[in-house]
């Protein structure tokens, strides 16, 4: 019976994750509609913190993850409100902190994410960016989901709102 419950639970989890993936184009449109509201340093810092948190979710940041994020920084219309070099420097700094001292780096990154906590539009956009980063390779794995869920807690948002 436990085995059957695990299969049913995993199927439900898979179904919820597919819902998250299916919502990505809708979220992209929402982010584009809010582009003019996402111009401040609070959003910039929180978004780069989220990108680093998701990239490091599995315990390391490999070159492919850095390239995925670099591609997003250079092409994402919402992030084009900011100079790409500035975004890359913030992302690299966050990644360096997470790599050099994982505990303090994580605390720093979550502090960056928390900057958007009192701003619902920015906080939701940060979570949506985290989900898109996590799913950029077509595999939104459990460690990445856990990282985004943790960020939701930091931002005082319900992860269920995002299908997590």
One Martini backbone bead per residue (centre of mass of N, CA, C, O) as a GRO file, in nm:
protein
  164
    1UNK     BB    1   0.056   0.063  -0.020
    2UNK     BB    2   0.296   0.261  -0.002
    3UNK     BB    3   0.376   0.240  -0.296
    4UNK     BB    4   0.110   0.351  -0.413
    5UNK     BB    5   0.121   0.624  -0.267
    6UNK     BB    6   0.387   0.715  -0.401
    7UNK     BB    7   0.286   0.713  -0.689
    8UNK     BB    8   0.055   0.911  -0.648
    9UNK     BB    9   0.227   1.141  -0.537
   10UNK     BB   10   0.416   1.163  -0.785
   11UNK     BB   11   0.191   1.224  -0.988
   12UNK     BB   12   0.097   1.482  -0.853
   13UNK     BB   13   0.365   1.631  -0.867
   14UNK     BB   14   0.395   1.615  -1.173
   15UNK     BB   15   0.134   1.768  -1.237
   16UNK     BB   16   0.216   2.032  -1.097
   17UNK     BB   17   0.473   2.079  -1.270
   18UNK     BB   18   0.326   2.095  -1.539
   19UNK     BB   19   0.169   2.347  -1.464
   20UNK     BB   20   0.416   2.527  -1.437
   21UNK     BB   21   0.514   2.493  -1.727
   22UNK     BB   22   0.246   2.589  -1.865
   23UNK     BB   23   0.268   2.889  -1.726
   24UNK     BB   24   0.516   3.034  -1.846
   25UNK     BB   25   0.388   3.207  -2.076
   26UNK     BB   26   0.202   3.366  -1.888
   27UNK     BB   27   0.427   3.487  -1.710
   28UNK     BB   28   0.574   3.635  -1.931
   29UNK     BB   29   0.341   3.831  -1.989
   30UNK     BB   30   0.326   3.950  -1.704
   31UNK     BB   31   0.611   4.060  -1.696
   32UNK     BB   32   0.586   4.246  -1.943
   33UNK     BB   33   0.349   4.417  -1.822
   34UNK     BB   34   0.553   4.494  -1.560
   35UNK     BB   35   0.822   4.623  -1.654
   36UNK     BB   36   0.785   4.925  -1.542
   37UNK     BB   37   0.774   4.807  -1.230
   38UNK     BB   38   1.085   4.670  -1.283
   39UNK     BB   39   1.337   4.911  -1.210
   40UNK     BB   40   1.455   4.850  -0.941
   41UNK     BB   41   1.694   4.752  -0.714
   42UNK     BB   42   1.526   4.545  -0.566
   43UNK     BB   43   1.464   4.362  -0.806
   44UNK     BB   44   1.747   4.315  -0.907
   45UNK     BB   45   1.864   4.183  -0.650
   46UNK     BB   46   1.650   3.959  -0.618
   47UNK     BB   47   1.684   3.827  -0.898
   48UNK     BB   48   1.991   3.758  -0.864
   49UNK     BB   49   1.951   3.587  -0.614
   50UNK     BB   50   1.766   3.378  -0.743
   51UNK     BB   51   1.953   3.279  -0.964
   52UNK     BB   52   2.172   3.176  -0.767
   53UNK     BB   53   2.001   2.985  -0.595
   54UNK     BB   54   1.920   2.797  -0.831
   55UNK     BB   55   2.205   2.734  -0.942
   56UNK     BB   56   2.290   2.618  -0.633
   57UNK     BB   57   2.085   2.392  -0.540
   58UNK     BB   58   2.290   2.128  -0.591
   59UNK     BB   59   2.585   2.263  -0.470
   60UNK     BB   60   2.644   2.383  -0.762
   61UNK     BB   61   2.811   2.579  -1.032
   62UNK     BB   62   2.786   2.538  -1.350
   63UNK     BB   63   2.852   2.649  -1.664
   64UNK     BB   64   2.563   2.604  -1.774
   65UNK     BB   65   2.420   2.781  -1.566
   66UNK     BB   66   2.568   3.041  -1.632
   67UNK     BB   67   2.478   3.052  -1.930
   68UNK     BB   68   2.175   3.063  -1.884
   69UNK     BB   69   2.180   3.326  -1.724
   70UNK     BB   70   2.331   3.499  -1.928
   71UNK     BB   71   2.111   3.474  -2.143
   72UNK     BB   72   1.891   3.611  -1.978
   73UNK     BB   73   2.034   3.884  -1.924
   74UNK     BB   74   2.059   3.953  -2.245
   75UNK     BB   75   1.729   3.884  -2.335
   76UNK     BB   76   1.544   3.976  -2.121
   77UNK     BB   77   1.306   4.221  -2.120
   78UNK     BB   78   1.287   4.279  -1.812
   79UNK     BB   79   1.611   4.300  -1.766
   80UNK     BB   80   1.662   4.549  -1.973
   81UNK     BB   81   1.648   4.777  -1.747
   82UNK     BB   82   1.941   4.665  -1.721
   83UNK     BB   83   2.260   4.629  -1.718
   84UNK     BB   84   2.423   4.344  -1.793
   85UNK     BB   85   2.685   4.390  -1.629
   86UNK     BB   86   2.543   4.435  -1.359
   87UNK     BB   87   2.399   4.165  -1.341
   88UNK     BB   88   2.648   3.984  -1.367
   89UNK     BB   89   2.793   4.091  -1.115
   90UNK     BB   90   2.575   4.007  -0.912
   91UNK     BB   91   2.566   3.710  -0.981
   92UNK     BB   92   2.868   3.647  -0.936
   93UNK     BB   93   2.875   3.735  -0.641
   94UNK     BB   94   2.667   3.531  -0.539
   95UNK     BB   95   2.816   3.278  -0.637
   96UNK     BB   96   3.077   3.324  -0.481
   97UNK     BB   97   2.947   3.314  -0.200
   98UNK     BB   98   2.823   3.025  -0.228
   99UNK     BB   99   3.104   2.888  -0.276
  100UNK     BB  100   3.289   2.989  -0.040
  101UNK     BB  101   3.012   3.016   0.166
  102UNK     BB  102   2.722   2.866   0.184
  103UNK     BB  103   2.587   2.985   0.439
  104UNK     BB  104   2.648   3.290   0.396
  105UNK     BB  105   2.559   3.303   0.103
  106UNK     BB  106   2.265   3.228   0.153
  107UNK     BB  107   2.203   3.462   0.341
  108UNK     BB  108   2.263   3.683   0.137
  109UNK     BB  109   2.065   3.597  -0.086
  110UNK     BB  110   1.809   3.609   0.093
  111UNK     BB  111   1.844   3.910   0.151
  112UNK     BB  112   1.807   4.002  -0.140
  113UNK     BB  113   1.525   3.881  -0.178
  114UNK     BB  114   1.386   4.032   0.071
  115UNK     BB  115   1.363   4.318  -0.058
  116UNK     BB  116   1.071   4.221  -0.202
  117UNK     BB  117   0.858   4.150   0.026
  118UNK     BB  118   0.680   4.440   0.022
  119UNK     BB  119   0.649   4.371  -0.307
  120UNK     BB  120   0.436   4.197  -0.489
  121UNK     BB  121   0.529   4.233  -0.783
  122UNK     BB  122   0.829   4.167  -0.735
  123UNK     BB  123   0.802   3.898  -0.587
  124UNK     BB  124   0.658   3.744  -0.813
  125UNK     BB  125   0.875   3.791  -1.029
  126UNK     BB  126   1.104   3.644  -0.884
  127UNK     BB  127   0.972   3.367  -0.883
  128UNK     BB  128   0.932   3.341  -1.187
  129UNK     BB  129   1.231   3.352  -1.252
  130UNK     BB  130   1.312   3.102  -1.091
  131UNK     BB  131   1.142   2.905  -1.257
  132UNK     BB  132   1.271   2.965  -1.533
  133UNK     BB  133   1.556   2.884  -1.453
  134UNK     BB  134   1.491   2.593  -1.356
  135UNK     BB  135   1.346   2.531  -1.658
  136UNK     BB  136   1.559   2.592  -1.890
  137UNK     BB  137   1.646   2.266  -1.918
  138UNK     BB  138   1.364   2.096  -1.862
  139UNK     BB  139   1.460   2.061  -1.535
  140UNK     BB  140   1.273   2.082  -1.244
  141UNK     BB  141   1.419   2.014  -0.974
  142UNK     BB  142   1.396   1.958  -0.638
  143UNK     BB  143   1.614   2.167  -0.554
  144UNK     BB  144   1.489   2.407  -0.710
  145UNK     BB  145   1.216   2.399  -0.575
  146UNK     BB  146   1.320   2.443  -0.287
  147UNK     BB  147   1.445   2.721  -0.343
  148UNK     BB  148   1.181   2.863  -0.428
  149UNK     BB  149   1.027   2.802  -0.169
  150UNK     BB  150   1.219   2.956   0.016
  151UNK     BB  151   1.175   3.229  -0.123
  152UNK     BB  152   0.878   3.247  -0.063
  153UNK     BB  153   0.916   3.270   0.242
  154UNK     BB  154   1.088   3.530   0.230
  155UNK     BB  155   0.839   3.679   0.061
  156UNK     BB  156   0.557   3.591   0.169
  157UNK     BB  157   0.474   3.337  -0.013
  158UNK     BB  158   0.276   3.107  -0.170
  159UNK     BB  159   0.372   2.832  -0.344
  160UNK     BB  160   0.087   2.748  -0.457
  161UNK     BB  161   0.058   2.997  -0.647
  162UNK     BB  162   0.298   2.834  -0.833
  163UNK     BB  163   0.275   2.510  -0.798
  164UNK     BB  164   0.469   2.422  -0.524
   0.00000   0.00000   0.00000
